[in-house]
């Protein structure tokens, strides 16, 4: 089974994050990493691959530094990587992102048909959570999202989807696009052996021209929506301290009631 995992390179949430004058994320000179939620998609691919045959290709679109997200995935155990990078894609919205990723998946499929496209639930910077559905539409494939369990049997993929009231089991034919949640597994850490092995794994770099994508369809100017303002949230203020002088329980209940928690 050939699996493509889409992984995004995002600014490290632990570090200082900022925005450019045009309200896009400042991706220059900030520490980036593989979007944490995408590690679950990589792990899911590796577990499926270990149970069968084929290969796992990781795909990213972003600045040249985005290769780091691919490398981490290769260290975890993926077989090969593809980085789509081009000056014109800076500031792309979900619509453009899905266009580029879909064309890259088509190109990867020219070598060997792609059976499954896996994605994370959402990127930790844009958090749109729509790229998987858009990918499925562009590729003309069924999509199942929010998978907290995933199994493949023959040409069928079966997932479990949980919400607050029910768990659904859904089946779809392959090929398909599946997005996974952070409940699905525990992503592995790259081992020393994995880190050494990753150095020899192939990583291809493609530009828009390699994919036949017109630069006018991507980038900030082509975005269908615009972030008009970004404001930093004020730092959290200290919480209210309830000192127990015999009436602590009552005070706590009053506090919770004032917030409509009880
Ligand atoms: C400050 C800021 C300003 C923005 N301004 C605009 C704007 O003006 N207009 C606008 O439309 N959008 C804007 N965006 C959204 C931004 O362009 C999104 O990053 C983009 O739309 C892709 O969506 P997402 O990253 O939220 O992906 P999601 O849909 O949340 O990602 C889901 C999954 O898709 C895959 N994926 C997503 N992106 C990639 C990628 N590049 N490479 C590989 N896999 C990927 C990953 O598996 C990921 O887990 C802005 C975002 C920020 C942070």
Short mmCIF file of C-alpha atoms and ligand atoms in Angstrom, two decimals:
data_model
loop_
_atom_site.label_atom_id
_atom_site.label_comp_id
_atom_site.label_asym_id
_atom_site.label_seq_id
_atom_site.Cartn_x
_atom_site.Cartn_y
_atom_site.Cartn_z
CA UNK A 1 0.00 0.00 0.00
CA UNK A 2 1.35 3.40 -0.96
CA UNK A 3 0.60 6.13 1.54
CA UNK A 4 1.21 9.86 1.20
CA UNK A 5 1.27 11.81 4.46
CA UNK A 6 0.87 15.58 4.22
CA UNK A 7 2.91 17.32 6.90
CA UNK A 8 3.17 21.03 7.56
CA UNK A 9 6.19 22.97 8.81
CA UNK A 10 4.97 25.49 11.37
CA UNK A 11 6.50 28.04 13.75
CA UNK A 12 7.32 26.47 17.12
CA UNK A 13 4.45 27.36 19.47
CA UNK A 14 6.92 27.40 22.40
CA UNK A 15 8.96 30.18 20.83
CA UNK A 16 8.18 33.79 19.92
CA UNK A 17 5.62 33.91 17.16
CA UNK A 18 4.92 37.01 15.14
CA UNK A 19 3.23 38.34 12.06
CA UNK A 20 4.35 40.21 8.98
CA UNK A 21 2.90 43.60 8.05
CA UNK A 22 0.46 41.82 5.70
CA UNK A 23 -0.84 39.69 8.63
CA UNK A 24 0.72 36.48 7.38
CA UNK A 25 2.75 34.39 9.82
CA UNK A 26 6.37 35.47 10.20
CA UNK A 27 8.19 32.35 8.99
CA UNK A 28 11.62 33.97 8.56
CA UNK A 29 14.15 33.51 11.33
CA UNK A 30 11.74 31.69 13.63
CA UNK A 31 12.23 28.16 14.83
CA UNK A 32 9.98 25.82 12.95
CA UNK A 33 9.03 22.20 13.32
CA UNK A 34 6.80 19.44 12.04
CA UNK A 35 3.26 20.45 13.06
CA UNK A 36 2.67 18.34 16.18
CA UNK A 37 -0.72 17.06 15.06
CA UNK A 38 0.86 15.76 11.85
CA UNK A 39 3.11 13.41 13.84
CA UNK A 40 -0.02 11.32 14.51
CA UNK A 41 -0.62 11.01 10.76
CA UNK A 42 3.00 9.92 10.21
CA UNK A 43 2.71 7.36 13.01
CA UNK A 44 -0.58 6.04 11.60
CA UNK A 45 1.07 5.61 8.19
CA UNK A 46 4.04 3.80 9.69
CA UNK A 47 1.79 1.41 11.62
CA UNK A 48 -0.22 0.61 8.48
CA UNK A 49 2.95 0.17 6.49
CA UNK A 50 4.46 -2.16 9.08
CA UNK A 51 1.37 -4.34 8.77
CA UNK A 52 1.64 -4.55 4.99
CA UNK A 53 3.68 -3.63 1.96
CA UNK A 54 4.37 -0.48 0.00
CA UNK A 55 5.92 2.79 1.01
CA UNK A 56 5.26 5.95 2.95
CA UNK A 57 5.95 9.27 1.23
CA UNK A 58 5.81 12.48 3.24
CA UNK A 59 4.82 15.65 1.43
CA UNK A 60 5.13 19.25 2.53
CA UNK A 61 4.52 22.63 0.94
CA UNK A 62 6.27 25.62 2.40
CA UNK A 63 9.51 27.59 2.54
CA UNK A 64 12.82 25.79 1.89
CA UNK A 65 13.19 25.24 5.65
CA UNK A 66 10.07 23.05 5.49
CA UNK A 67 12.39 20.19 4.57
CA UNK A 68 12.91 19.87 8.35
CA UNK A 69 9.33 18.56 8.72
CA UNK A 70 10.05 15.96 6.05
CA UNK A 71 13.35 14.97 7.66
CA UNK A 72 11.74 14.43 11.05
CA UNK A 73 9.15 12.16 9.38
CA UNK A 74 11.92 10.24 7.62
CA UNK A 75 13.70 9.83 10.96
CA UNK A 76 10.50 8.38 12.40
CA UNK A 77 10.54 5.80 9.59
CA UNK A 78 8.91 7.17 6.41
CA UNK A 79 10.60 6.08 3.18
CA UNK A 80 10.91 9.22 1.10
CA UNK A 81 9.98 12.87 1.03
CA UNK A 82 8.77 15.59 -1.31
CA UNK A 83 9.07 19.32 -0.60
CA UNK A 84 7.12 21.76 -2.74
CA UNK A 85 8.69 25.16 -2.39
CA UNK A 86 8.41 28.24 -4.55
CA UNK A 87 8.55 31.95 -3.79
CA UNK A 88 5.08 32.35 -5.29
CA UNK A 89 3.39 30.13 -2.67
CA UNK A 90 4.12 32.40 0.31
CA UNK A 91 0.86 33.55 1.93
CA UNK A 92 -1.22 30.83 0.25
CA UNK A 93 -4.64 30.11 1.73
CA UNK A 94 -6.22 26.68 2.15
CA UNK A 95 -7.65 26.75 -1.37
CA UNK A 96 -4.21 27.27 -2.90
CA UNK A 97 -2.54 24.90 -0.43
CA UNK A 98 -4.92 22.11 -1.41
CA UNK A 99 -4.34 22.83 -5.10
CA UNK A 100 -0.56 22.49 -4.78
CA UNK A 101 -0.73 19.43 -2.53
CA UNK A 102 -3.25 17.71 -4.83
CA UNK A 103 -1.04 18.26 -7.88
CA UNK A 104 1.98 16.96 -5.95
CA UNK A 105 0.00 13.84 -4.91
CA UNK A 106 -0.96 13.29 -8.56
CA UNK A 107 2.70 13.54 -9.53
CA UNK A 108 3.76 11.14 -6.75
CA UNK A 109 1.06 8.77 -8.04
CA UNK A 110 2.62 8.69 -11.52
CA UNK A 111 5.39 6.50 -10.09
CA UNK A 112 3.07 4.14 -8.20
CA UNK A 113 -0.65 4.67 -7.54
CA UNK A 114 -1.40 6.29 -4.16
CA UNK A 115 -3.82 4.21 -2.06
CA UNK A 116 -4.20 6.48 0.95
CA UNK A 117 -3.59 10.14 1.73
CA UNK A 118 -3.23 10.84 5.45
CA UNK A 119 -3.27 14.24 7.09
CA UNK A 120 -3.31 15.67 10.58
CA UNK A 121 -6.47 17.10 12.09
CA UNK A 122 -5.34 20.70 11.64
CA UNK A 123 -2.10 22.61 11.35
CA UNK A 124 -1.02 24.21 14.59
CA UNK A 125 -0.59 27.62 12.93
CA UNK A 126 -3.46 28.10 10.47
CA UNK A 127 -5.87 25.68 12.21
CA UNK A 128 -8.29 25.77 9.29
CA UNK A 129 -8.84 21.99 9.35
CA UNK A 130 -10.17 22.14 5.81
CA UNK A 131 -7.17 21.13 3.69
CA UNK A 132 -8.02 17.39 3.92
CA UNK A 133 -11.57 17.91 2.60
CA UNK A 134 -10.35 20.22 -0.14
CA UNK A 135 -7.70 17.67 -1.12
CA UNK A 136 -10.33 14.95 -1.42
CA UNK A 137 -12.51 17.17 -3.60
CA UNK A 138 -9.63 18.07 -5.90
CA UNK A 139 -8.47 14.45 -6.20
CA UNK A 140 -12.03 13.15 -6.62
CA UNK A 141 -11.58 10.81 -3.65
CA UNK A 142 -13.78 9.89 -0.68
CA UNK A 143 -12.73 11.55 2.57
CA UNK A 144 -13.16 10.54 6.19
CA UNK A 145 -12.03 12.99 8.81
CA UNK A 146 -11.30 13.01 12.54
CA UNK A 147 -10.21 9.35 12.67
CA UNK A 148 -9.36 8.16 16.16
CA UNK A 149 -8.88 4.59 14.91
CA UNK A 150 -7.84 3.44 11.48
CA UNK A 151 -7.66 0.04 9.81
CA UNK A 152 -7.23 -1.06 6.23
CA UNK A 153 -8.63 -4.34 4.95
CA UNK A 154 -8.14 -5.08 1.28
CA UNK A 155 -9.43 -2.08 -0.62
CA UNK A 156 -11.41 -0.68 2.32
CA UNK A 157 -10.41 1.78 5.01
CA UNK A 158 -12.39 1.73 8.26
CA UNK A 159 -12.18 4.52 10.81
CA UNK A 160 -13.71 5.36 14.18
CA UNK A 161 -14.86 8.89 14.76
CA UNK A 162 -15.70 10.09 18.27
CA UNK A 163 -17.68 13.08 19.40
CA UNK A 164 -19.24 13.96 22.73
CA UNK A 165 -22.37 11.90 22.14
CA UNK A 166 -21.40 8.98 19.89
CA UNK A 167 -18.68 6.94 18.25
CA UNK A 168 -19.18 6.24 14.58
CA UNK A 169 -17.48 3.55 12.54
CA UNK A 170 -17.18 4.57 8.91
CA UNK A 171 -15.92 2.66 5.91
CA UNK A 172 -14.73 3.98 2.62
CA UNK A 173 -13.21 2.48 -0.48
CA UNK A 174 -9.56 3.16 -1.24
CA UNK A 175 -7.99 5.33 -2.46
CA UNK A 176 -9.20 7.87 0.09
CA UNK A 177 -8.16 10.90 2.12
CA UNK A 178 -8.20 10.41 5.90
CA UNK A 179 -7.42 12.98 8.60
CA UNK A 180 -6.50 11.65 12.03
CA UNK A 181 -6.84 13.05 15.56
CA UNK A 182 -4.36 13.00 18.43
CA UNK A 183 -6.31 10.09 19.96
CA UNK A 184 -5.24 7.64 17.28
CA UNK A 185 -1.79 6.68 18.56
CA UNK A 186 1.34 7.75 20.41
CA UNK A 187 3.87 9.03 17.85
CA UNK A 188 7.28 7.40 18.18
CA UNK A 189 10.48 9.35 18.82
CA UNK A 190 13.11 8.95 16.11
CA UNK A 191 15.69 6.40 17.24
CA UNK A 192 19.42 6.88 16.67
CA UNK A 193 19.18 4.20 13.95
CA UNK A 194 16.26 6.08 12.40
CA UNK A 195 18.16 9.38 12.45
CA UNK A 196 21.15 7.79 10.70
CA UNK A 197 18.97 5.95 8.17
CA UNK A 198 17.07 9.13 7.29
CA UNK A 199 20.24 10.74 5.96
CA UNK A 200 20.22 8.31 3.02
CA UNK A 201 16.52 8.57 2.23
CA UNK A 202 15.52 10.44 -0.96
CA UNK A 203 13.95 13.90 -0.73
CA UNK A 204 12.73 15.55 -3.92
CA UNK A 205 12.16 19.29 -4.24
CA UNK A 206 9.56 20.53 -6.71
CA UNK A 207 8.53 24.03 -7.72
CA UNK A 208 5.19 25.14 -9.14
CA UNK A 209 6.46 24.61 -12.70
CA UNK A 210 7.12 20.93 -11.94
CA UNK A 211 3.47 20.58 -10.97
CA UNK A 212 2.02 22.64 -13.81
CA UNK A 213 0.47 25.07 -11.31
CA UNK A 214 0.07 28.68 -12.43
CA UNK A 215 1.69 31.09 -9.94
CA UNK A 216 -1.37 33.36 -10.29
CA UNK A 217 -3.49 30.70 -8.51
CA UNK A 218 -1.41 30.73 -5.31
CA UNK A 219 0.11 33.18 -2.85
CA UNK A 220 -1.42 35.99 -0.86
CA UNK A 221 -2.83 37.84 -3.87
CA UNK A 222 -4.83 34.78 -4.91
CA UNK A 223 -6.22 34.12 -1.41
CA UNK A 224 -10.02 33.99 -1.26
CA UNK A 225 -10.14 35.46 2.23
CA UNK A 226 -7.97 37.97 4.05
CA UNK A 227 -6.89 38.27 7.66
CA UNK A 228 -7.47 41.99 8.18
CA UNK A 229 -6.12 42.27 11.71
CA UNK A 230 -4.02 40.23 14.11
CA UNK A 231 -3.89 41.28 17.76
CA UNK A 232 -1.80 39.61 20.44
CA UNK A 233 -3.92 38.33 23.31
CA UNK A 234 -3.24 40.09 26.62
CA UNK A 235 -1.28 37.92 29.06
CA UNK A 236 -3.40 35.98 31.53
CA UNK A 237 -4.07 37.75 34.79
CA UNK A 238 -3.53 35.99 38.11
CA UNK A 239 -6.51 33.90 39.23
CA UNK A 240 -8.62 34.58 42.31
CA UNK A 241 -7.22 32.96 45.45
CA UNK A 242 -9.80 31.61 47.89
CA UNK A 243 -8.40 31.35 51.40
CA UNK A 244 -10.19 28.77 53.51
CA UNK A 245 -11.14 30.25 56.83
CA UNK A 246 -14.00 27.88 57.41
CA UNK A 247 -16.04 29.10 54.43
CA UNK A 248 -13.75 27.95 51.61
CA UNK A 249 -16.31 25.53 50.17
CA UNK A 250 -19.04 28.18 50.06
CA UNK A 251 -16.71 30.71 48.45
CA UNK A 252 -15.64 28.19 45.81
CA UNK A 253 -19.28 27.33 45.05
CA UNK A 254 -20.12 31.04 44.79
CA UNK A 255 -17.19 31.58 42.43
CA UNK A 256 -18.25 28.67 40.20
CA UNK A 257 -21.87 29.84 40.25
CA UNK A 258 -20.83 33.37 39.25
CA UNK A 259 -19.15 31.85 36.17
CA UNK A 260 -22.24 29.68 35.54
CA UNK A 261 -20.22 26.47 35.99
CA UNK A 262 -22.74 25.17 38.55
C1 LIG B 1 -1.34 34.83 10.56
C2 LIG B 1 -2.07 34.05 9.50
C3 LIG B 1 -2.64 34.76 8.47
C4 LIG B 1 -3.36 34.08 7.50
N1 LIG B 1 -3.94 34.81 6.52
C5 LIG B 1 -4.78 34.21 5.67
C6 LIG B 1 -5.53 34.97 4.73
O1 LIG B 1 -5.40 36.19 4.63
N2 LIG B 1 -6.39 34.32 3.93
C7 LIG B 1 -6.56 32.96 4.03
O2 LIG B 1 -7.39 32.41 3.30
N3 LIG B 1 -5.85 32.21 4.89
C8 LIG B 1 -4.98 32.80 5.74
N4 LIG B 1 -4.29 32.05 6.64
C9 LIG B 1 -4.44 30.61 6.63
C10 LIG B 1 -3.21 29.95 6.06
O3 LIG B 1 -2.99 30.35 4.78
C11 LIG B 1 -3.37 28.46 6.22
O4 LIG B 1 -2.17 28.04 6.74
C12 LIG B 1 -3.68 27.70 4.95
O5 LIG B 1 -4.97 28.09 4.54
C13 LIG B 1 -3.66 26.19 5.11
O6 LIG B 1 -4.57 25.82 6.10
P1 LIG B 1 -4.06 25.25 7.46
O7 LIG B 1 -2.61 25.38 7.57
O8 LIG B 1 -4.86 25.85 8.50
O9 LIG B 1 -4.34 23.70 7.22
P2 LIG B 1 -5.36 22.74 7.97
O10 LIG B 1 -6.53 22.53 7.10
O11 LIG B 1 -5.59 23.12 9.39
O12 LIG B 1 -4.41 21.46 7.96
C14 LIG B 1 -4.93 20.14 8.00
C15 LIG B 1 -3.86 19.21 7.53
O13 LIG B 1 -3.54 19.47 6.17
C16 LIG B 1 -2.16 19.24 5.95
N5 LIG B 1 -1.52 20.49 5.51
C17 LIG B 1 -1.96 21.76 5.66
N6 LIG B 1 -1.09 22.63 5.12
C18 LIG B 1 -0.08 21.89 4.61
C19 LIG B 1 1.12 22.20 3.91
N7 LIG B 1 1.47 23.45 3.61
N8 LIG B 1 1.94 21.18 3.56
C20 LIG B 1 1.60 19.89 3.83
N9 LIG B 1 0.48 19.53 4.47
C21 LIG B 1 -0.35 20.52 4.85
C22 LIG B 1 -1.58 18.76 7.28
O14 LIG B 1 -1.65 17.37 7.32
C23 LIG B 1 -2.54 19.35 8.28
O15 LIG B 1 -2.58 18.65 9.50
C24 LIG B 1 -3.51 32.68 7.58
C25 LIG B 1 -2.88 31.96 8.60
C26 LIG B 1 -2.18 32.63 9.57
C27 LIG B 1 -1.52 31.84 10.67
#
